[in-house]
mmCIF file of C-alpha atoms in Angstrom:
data_model
loop_
_atom_site.group_PDB
_atom_site.id
_atom_site.type_symbol
_atom_site.label_atom_id
_atom_site.label_comp_id
_atom_site.label_asym_id
_atom_site.label_seq_id
_atom_site.Cartn_x
_atom_site.Cartn_y
_atom_site.Cartn_z
ATOM 1 C CA MET A 1185 129.382 87.949 100.300
ATOM 2 C CA SER A 1186 128.040 85.280 102.663
ATOM 3 C CA VAL A 1187 130.301 82.999 104.656
ATOM 4 C CA LYS A 1188 130.448 79.492 103.230
ATOM 5 C CA ALA A 1189 133.232 77.822 105.219
ATOM 6 C CA VAL A 1190 134.808 77.694 108.660
ATOM 7 C CA ILE A 1191 138.442 76.615 108.732
ATOM 8 C CA PHE A 1192 139.996 75.555 112.007
ATOM 9 C CA GLY A 1193 143.761 75.979 111.876
ATOM 10 C CA SER A 1194 146.138 74.355 114.329
ATOM 11 C CA ILE A 1195 145.529 71.363 116.577
ATOM 12 C CA GLY A 1196 145.262 73.789 119.482
ATOM 13 C CA THR A 1197 142.066 75.281 118.075
ATOM 14 C CA LEU A 1198 140.350 71.943 118.692
ATOM 15 C CA SER A 1199 142.115 70.592 121.773
ATOM 16 C CA ASP A 1200 144.762 72.261 123.925
ATOM 17 C CA THR A 1201 147.470 69.607 124.038
ATOM 18 C CA SER A 1202 150.396 71.919 124.831
ATOM 19 C CA ASP A 1203 151.169 70.381 128.231
ATOM 20 C CA LEU A 1204 151.042 66.826 126.892
ATOM 21 C CA GLN A 1205 153.252 67.809 123.959
ATOM 22 C CA LEU A 1206 155.823 69.298 126.316
ATOM 23 C CA GLN A 1207 155.794 66.197 128.516
ATOM 24 C CA ALA A 1208 156.284 64.009 125.439
ATOM 25 C CA PHE A 1209 159.298 66.021 124.277
ATOM 26 C CA ASN A 1210 160.964 65.714 127.678
ATOM 27 C CA MET A 1211 160.209 61.987 127.862
ATOM 28 C CA ALA A 1212 161.853 61.506 124.465
ATOM 29 C CA PHE A 1213 164.937 63.426 125.598
ATOM 30 C CA GLU A 1214 165.222 61.354 128.773
ATOM 31 C CA GLU A 1215 164.892 58.088 126.852
ATOM 32 C CA ALA A 1216 167.693 59.202 124.517
ATOM 33 C CA GLY A 1217 169.969 59.906 127.483
ATOM 34 C CA LEU A 1218 169.999 63.646 126.906
ATOM 35 C CA ASP A 1219 170.112 66.087 129.802
ATOM 36 C CA TRP A 1220 167.590 68.339 128.055
ATOM 37 C CA VAL A 1221 164.559 69.411 130.071
ATOM 38 C CA TRP A 1222 162.318 72.024 128.534
ATOM 39 C CA GLY A 1223 160.398 74.194 130.991
ATOM 40 C CA GLY A 1224 157.045 75.820 130.378
ATOM 41 C CA ASP A 1225 158.360 79.337 129.769
ATOM 42 C CA GLU A 1226 161.121 78.050 127.512
ATOM 43 C CA TYR A 1227 158.671 75.929 125.516
ATOM 44 C CA ARG A 1228 156.270 78.863 125.194
ATOM 45 C CA GLU A 1229 159.080 80.854 123.573
ATOM 46 C CA MET A 1230 159.966 77.959 121.271
ATOM 47 C CA LEU A 1231 156.388 77.734 120.024
ATOM 48 C CA LYS A 1232 156.834 81.070 118.301
ATOM 49 C CA LYS A 1233 158.368 79.004 115.492
ATOM 50 C CA PRO A 1234 156.078 76.142 114.372
ATOM 51 C CA GLY A 1235 157.372 72.633 113.734
ATOM 52 C CA GLY A 1236 158.389 70.069 116.362
ATOM 53 C CA LYS A 1237 161.246 68.439 114.472
ATOM 54 C CA ALA A 1238 162.686 71.803 113.466
ATOM 55 C CA ARG A 1239 162.367 72.906 117.099
ATOM 56 C CA ILE A 1240 164.538 69.991 118.211
ATOM 57 C CA ALA A 1241 167.096 70.693 115.494
ATOM 58 C CA ARG A 1242 167.373 74.364 116.447
ATOM 59 C CA TYR A 1243 167.798 73.495 120.125
ATOM 60 C CA ALA A 1244 170.510 70.920 119.373
ATOM 61 C CA GLU A 1245 172.379 73.392 117.179
ATOM 62 C CA ALA A 1246 172.219 76.053 119.887
ATOM 63 C CA LYS A 1247 173.686 73.589 122.387
ATOM 64 C CA GLY A 1248 176.314 72.358 119.941
ATOM 65 C CA GLU A 1249 175.089 68.754 120.158
ATOM 66 C CA ASP A 1250 174.749 66.235 117.337
ATOM 67 C CA VAL A 1251 171.403 64.417 117.510
ATOM 68 C CA SER A 1252 168.893 62.967 115.088
ATOM 69 C CA ALA A 1253 165.977 65.387 115.194
ATOM 70 C CA SER A 1254 163.888 62.925 113.191
ATOM 71 C CA GLU A 1255 164.436 60.050 115.632
ATOM 72 C CA LEU A 1256 163.781 62.250 118.637
ATOM 73 C CA HIS A 1257 160.610 63.564 117.078
ATOM 74 C CA ARG A 1258 159.393 60.042 116.322
ATOM 75 C CA ALA A 1259 160.001 59.177 119.980
ATOM 76 C CA LYS A 1260 158.120 62.299 121.023
ATOM 77 C CA ILE A 1261 155.123 61.230 118.932
ATOM 78 C CA ARG A 1262 155.245 57.760 120.517
ATOM 79 C CA PHE A 1263 155.232 59.240 124.010
ATOM 80 C CA PHE A 1264 152.479 61.679 123.046
ATOM 81 C CA ASP A 1265 150.424 58.698 121.908
ATOM 82 C CA GLN A 1266 150.942 57.047 125.300
ATOM 83 C CA LEU A 1267 149.964 60.202 127.165
ATOM 84 C CA VAL A 1268 146.829 60.678 125.073
ATOM 85 C CA GLU A 1269 145.816 57.087 125.813
ATOM 86 C CA GLN A 1270 146.567 57.443 129.532
ATOM 87 C CA LYS A 1271 145.176 60.906 130.178
ATOM 88 C CA GLY A 1272 142.855 61.533 127.258
ATOM 89 C CA ILE A 1273 142.213 64.802 125.442
ATOM 90 C CA THR A 1274 139.065 66.870 125.162
ATOM 91 C CA LEU A 1275 137.637 69.484 122.859
ATOM 92 C CA ARG A 1276 138.117 73.077 123.876
ATOM 93 C CA PRO A 1277 134.950 74.801 125.149
ATOM 94 C CA GLY A 1278 132.586 75.847 122.407
ATOM 95 C CA VAL A 1279 134.248 73.958 119.568
ATOM 96 C CA ALA A 1280 131.517 71.314 119.310
ATOM 97 C CA ASP A 1281 128.801 73.993 119.370
ATOM 98 C CA VAL A 1282 130.423 75.986 116.561
ATOM 99 C CA ILE A 1283 130.906 72.861 114.453
ATOM 100 C CA SER A 1284 127.272 71.818 114.982
ATOM 101 C CA ALA A 1285 126.020 75.309 114.150
ATOM 102 C CA ALA A 1286 128.162 75.465 111.006
ATOM 103 C CA GLU A 1287 126.850 72.109 109.822
ATOM 104 C CA ALA A 1288 123.255 73.161 110.539
ATOM 105 C CA ARG A 1289 123.772 76.180 108.305
ATOM 106 C CA GLY A 1290 125.288 74.116 105.523
ATOM 107 C CA LEU A 1291 128.757 75.630 105.891
ATOM 108 C CA LYS A 1292 131.796 73.653 104.845
ATOM 109 C CA LEU A 1293 134.315 72.684 107.526
ATOM 110 C CA GLY A 1294 138.055 72.627 106.990
ATOM 111 C CA PHE A 1295 141.036 71.815 109.183
ATOM 112 C CA ALA A 1296 144.190 73.523 107.909
ATOM 113 C CA THR A 1297 147.014 72.278 110.108
ATOM 114 C CA THR A 1298 150.618 71.805 109.039
ATOM 115 C CA THR A 1299 151.441 69.241 111.682
ATOM 116 C CA ASN A 1300 152.680 65.811 110.603
ATOM 117 C CA THR A 1301 150.270 63.028 109.720
ATOM 118 C CA ASP A 1302 151.173 60.908 112.779
ATOM 119 C CA THR A 1303 150.266 63.673 115.223
ATOM 120 C CA LEU A 1304 147.092 64.358 113.264
ATOM 121 C CA GLU A 1305 146.071 60.717 113.571
ATOM 122 C CA LEU A 1306 146.735 60.816 117.308
ATOM 123 C CA LEU A 1307 144.542 63.885 117.671
ATOM 124 C CA PHE A 1308 141.532 62.306 115.999
ATOM 125 C CA SER A 1309 142.130 59.007 117.748
ATOM 126 C CA GLY A 1310 142.064 60.827 121.086
ATOM 127 C CA LEU A 1311 138.956 62.848 120.221
ATOM 128 C CA PHE A 1312 136.960 59.956 118.765
ATOM 129 C CA PRO A 1313 133.982 59.523 118.884
ATOM 130 C CA VAL A 1314 133.269 63.095 120.049
ATOM 131 C CA LEU A 1315 134.862 64.566 116.919
ATOM 132 C CA PRO A 1316 135.492 62.085 114.093
ATOM 133 C CA ARG A 1317 137.511 63.051 111.032
ATOM 134 C CA SER A 1318 134.372 62.729 108.943
ATOM 135 C CA GLU A 1319 133.023 65.962 110.438
ATOM 136 C CA PHE A 1320 135.432 67.869 108.201
ATOM 137 C CA ASP A 1321 135.019 68.322 104.474
ATOM 138 C CA TRP A 1322 138.770 68.744 104.094
ATOM 139 C CA ILE A 1323 141.781 68.167 106.342
ATOM 140 C CA GLY A 1324 145.277 69.409 105.551
ATOM 141 C CA ASP A 1325 148.642 68.392 106.949
ATOM 142 C CA GLN A 1326 152.367 69.004 106.588
ATOM 143 C CA SER A 1327 152.722 66.709 103.579
ATOM 144 C CA MET A 1328 150.455 68.856 101.418
ATOM 145 C CA VAL A 1329 152.534 72.032 101.294
ATOM 146 C CA GLU A 1330 156.176 72.949 100.892
ATOM 147 C CA ALA A 1331 156.096 75.859 103.329
ATOM 148 C CA GLY A 1332 154.529 75.574 106.775
ATOM 149 C CA LYS A 1333 152.951 78.369 108.747
ATOM 150 C CA PRO A 1334 153.295 81.339 108.969
ATOM 151 C CA ALA A 1335 153.338 80.943 105.173
ATOM 152 C CA PRO A 1336 149.760 81.035 103.809
ATOM 153 C CA ASP A 1337 150.134 77.893 101.668
ATOM 154 C CA ILE A 1338 147.940 75.538 103.719
ATOM 155 C CA PHE A 1339 145.083 78.040 103.865
ATOM 156 C CA GLU A 1340 145.335 78.704 100.150
ATOM 157 C CA ARG A 1341 145.169 74.946 99.585
ATOM 158 C CA ALA A 1342 142.165 74.723 101.930
ATOM 159 C CA LEU A 1343 140.291 77.395 99.985
ATOM 160 C CA ARG A 1344 140.933 75.571 96.694
ATOM 161 C CA GLU A 1345 139.888 72.197 98.068
ATOM 162 C CA LEU A 1346 136.753 73.572 99.738
ATOM 163 C CA GLY A 1347 135.838 75.573 96.639
ATOM 164 C CA VAL A 1348 135.447 78.920 98.392
ATOM 165 C CA SER A 1349 137.141 82.298 98.106
ATOM 166 C CA ALA A 1350 139.041 83.971 100.936
ATOM 167 C CA ASP A 1351 136.202 86.400 101.635
ATOM 168 C CA GLU A 1352 133.781 83.478 101.978
ATOM 169 C CA ALA A 1353 135.710 81.778 104.806
ATOM 170 C CA LEU A 1354 136.423 82.279 108.494
ATOM 171 C CA ALA A 1355 139.676 81.009 109.975
ATOM 172 C CA ILE A 1356 140.187 80.169 113.646
ATOM 173 C CA GLU A 1357 143.775 80.109 114.924
ATOM 174 C CA ASP A 1358 145.440 79.627 118.312
ATOM 175 C CA THR A 1359 148.855 81.317 117.986
ATOM 176 C CA PRO A 1360 150.080 84.584 116.441
ATOM 177 C CA GLU A 1361 152.296 82.725 113.945
ATOM 178 C CA SER A 1362 149.476 80.522 112.708
ATOM 179 C CA ALA A 1363 147.138 83.512 112.551
ATOM 180 C CA GLU A 1364 149.704 85.227 110.296
ATOM 181 C CA ALA A 1365 149.195 82.428 107.792
ATOM 182 C CA ALA A 1366 145.437 82.936 107.700
ATOM 183 C CA ILE A 1367 145.727 86.715 107.420
ATOM 184 C CA ALA A 1368 148.280 86.359 104.616
ATOM 185 C CA ALA A 1369 145.802 84.161 102.738
ATOM 186 C CA GLY A 1370 143.205 86.941 103.020
ATOM 187 C CA LEU A 1371 140.862 85.235 105.490
ATOM 188 C CA ARG A 1372 138.928 86.898 108.246
ATOM 189 C CA THR A 1373 140.560 85.413 111.334
ATOM 190 C CA LEU A 1374 139.523 84.755 114.911
ATOM 191 C CA GLY A 1375 142.298 84.442 117.489
ATOM 192 C CA PHE A 1376 141.428 81.676 119.967
ATOM 193 C CA ALA A 1377 144.659 81.576 121.975
ATOM 194 C CA ASN A 1378 145.773 78.297 123.501
ATOM 195 C CA ALA A 1379 147.249 78.130 127.009
ATOM 196 C CA MET A 1380 150.792 78.763 125.756
ATOM 197 C CA ALA A 1381 149.767 81.752 123.607
ATOM 198 C CA LYS A 1382 147.561 83.622 126.055
ATOM 199 C CA GLY A 1383 148.765 87.189 126.565
ATOM 200 C CA ARG A 1384 150.746 87.231 123.328
ATOM 201 C CA GLU A 1385 150.020 89.831 120.682
ATOM 202 C CA PHE A 1386 148.267 88.523 117.581
ATOM 203 C CA PRO A 1387 148.643 90.178 114.145
ATOM 204 C CA GLN A 1388 146.683 93.269 113.289
ATOM 205 C CA GLY A 1389 143.281 92.381 111.889
ATOM 206 C CA VAL A 1390 142.794 89.287 114.054
ATOM 207 C CA GLU A 1391 139.654 89.390 116.191
ATOM 208 C CA MET A 1392 140.385 87.865 119.589
ATOM 209 C CA VAL A 1393 137.871 85.690 121.443
ATOM 210 C CA ASP A 1394 138.144 84.078 124.877
ATOM 211 C CA HIS A 1395 135.715 81.315 123.989
ATOM 212 C CA LEU A 1396 133.883 79.971 120.978
ATOM 213 C CA ASP A 1397 130.138 79.905 120.556
ATOM 214 C CA PRO A 1398 127.808 79.916 117.540
ATOM 215 C CA THR A 1399 127.347 83.695 117.710
ATOM 216 C CA VAL A 1400 130.748 84.081 116.024
ATOM 217 C CA LEU A 1401 129.079 82.777 112.854
ATOM 218 C CA ASP A 1402 126.360 85.434 113.104
ATOM 219 C CA GLU A 1403 128.971 88.143 113.577
ATOM 220 C CA VAL A 1404 130.928 86.929 110.558
ATOM 221 C CA SER A 1405 127.786 86.846 108.407
ATOM 222 C CA LEU A 1406 126.903 90.402 109.392
ATOM 223 C CA ALA A 1407 130.425 91.634 108.641
ATOM 224 C CA ALA A 1408 130.323 89.972 105.236
ATOM 225 C CA GLU A 1409 127.129 91.698 104.121
#
């Protein structure tokens, strides 16, 4: 069966914002008067469980401190917005080429993230006009599913909305946990690790790539025949 859709998963498949996200968390903690400072290795470990607000709540519980995870996360988003405006964000190498090649072949494009809508808006604001939202036929977010990744819900929703079956779609994911979601939904999955996930083991069945280029679409088409 021929491939009819390419579904990018997490934000990190489009732009690697891990460092800016970490800076924004620490800026929010400082503003709130907390003595929390997350380091790179610590944050890398935390990313094994998706969800920024939940990440804050788990950290506070572990430290025995009473904080509003929601308020801290809103502050984090505000600081992330500032950092994006100050420093800018760029597409990861090869992403634009794959998107152009997919469009030239008449493939549908999906973006199946379970991040919150505010962060999603910031992403596309930062990437505009290089990658406008309109490039995608469907974009998902946290509000559309009850269970976030690694549950397969967002990919299952993407398949329904795009009108394709699991064996007609290719998923691209940047972390093992997010790749689990795509695999669980029955999609052929490329692992395109972000900076924080490099060197980590992805689920069995995930095909790892160091960079994206249009040949991945040829390889998928051949495997589907």
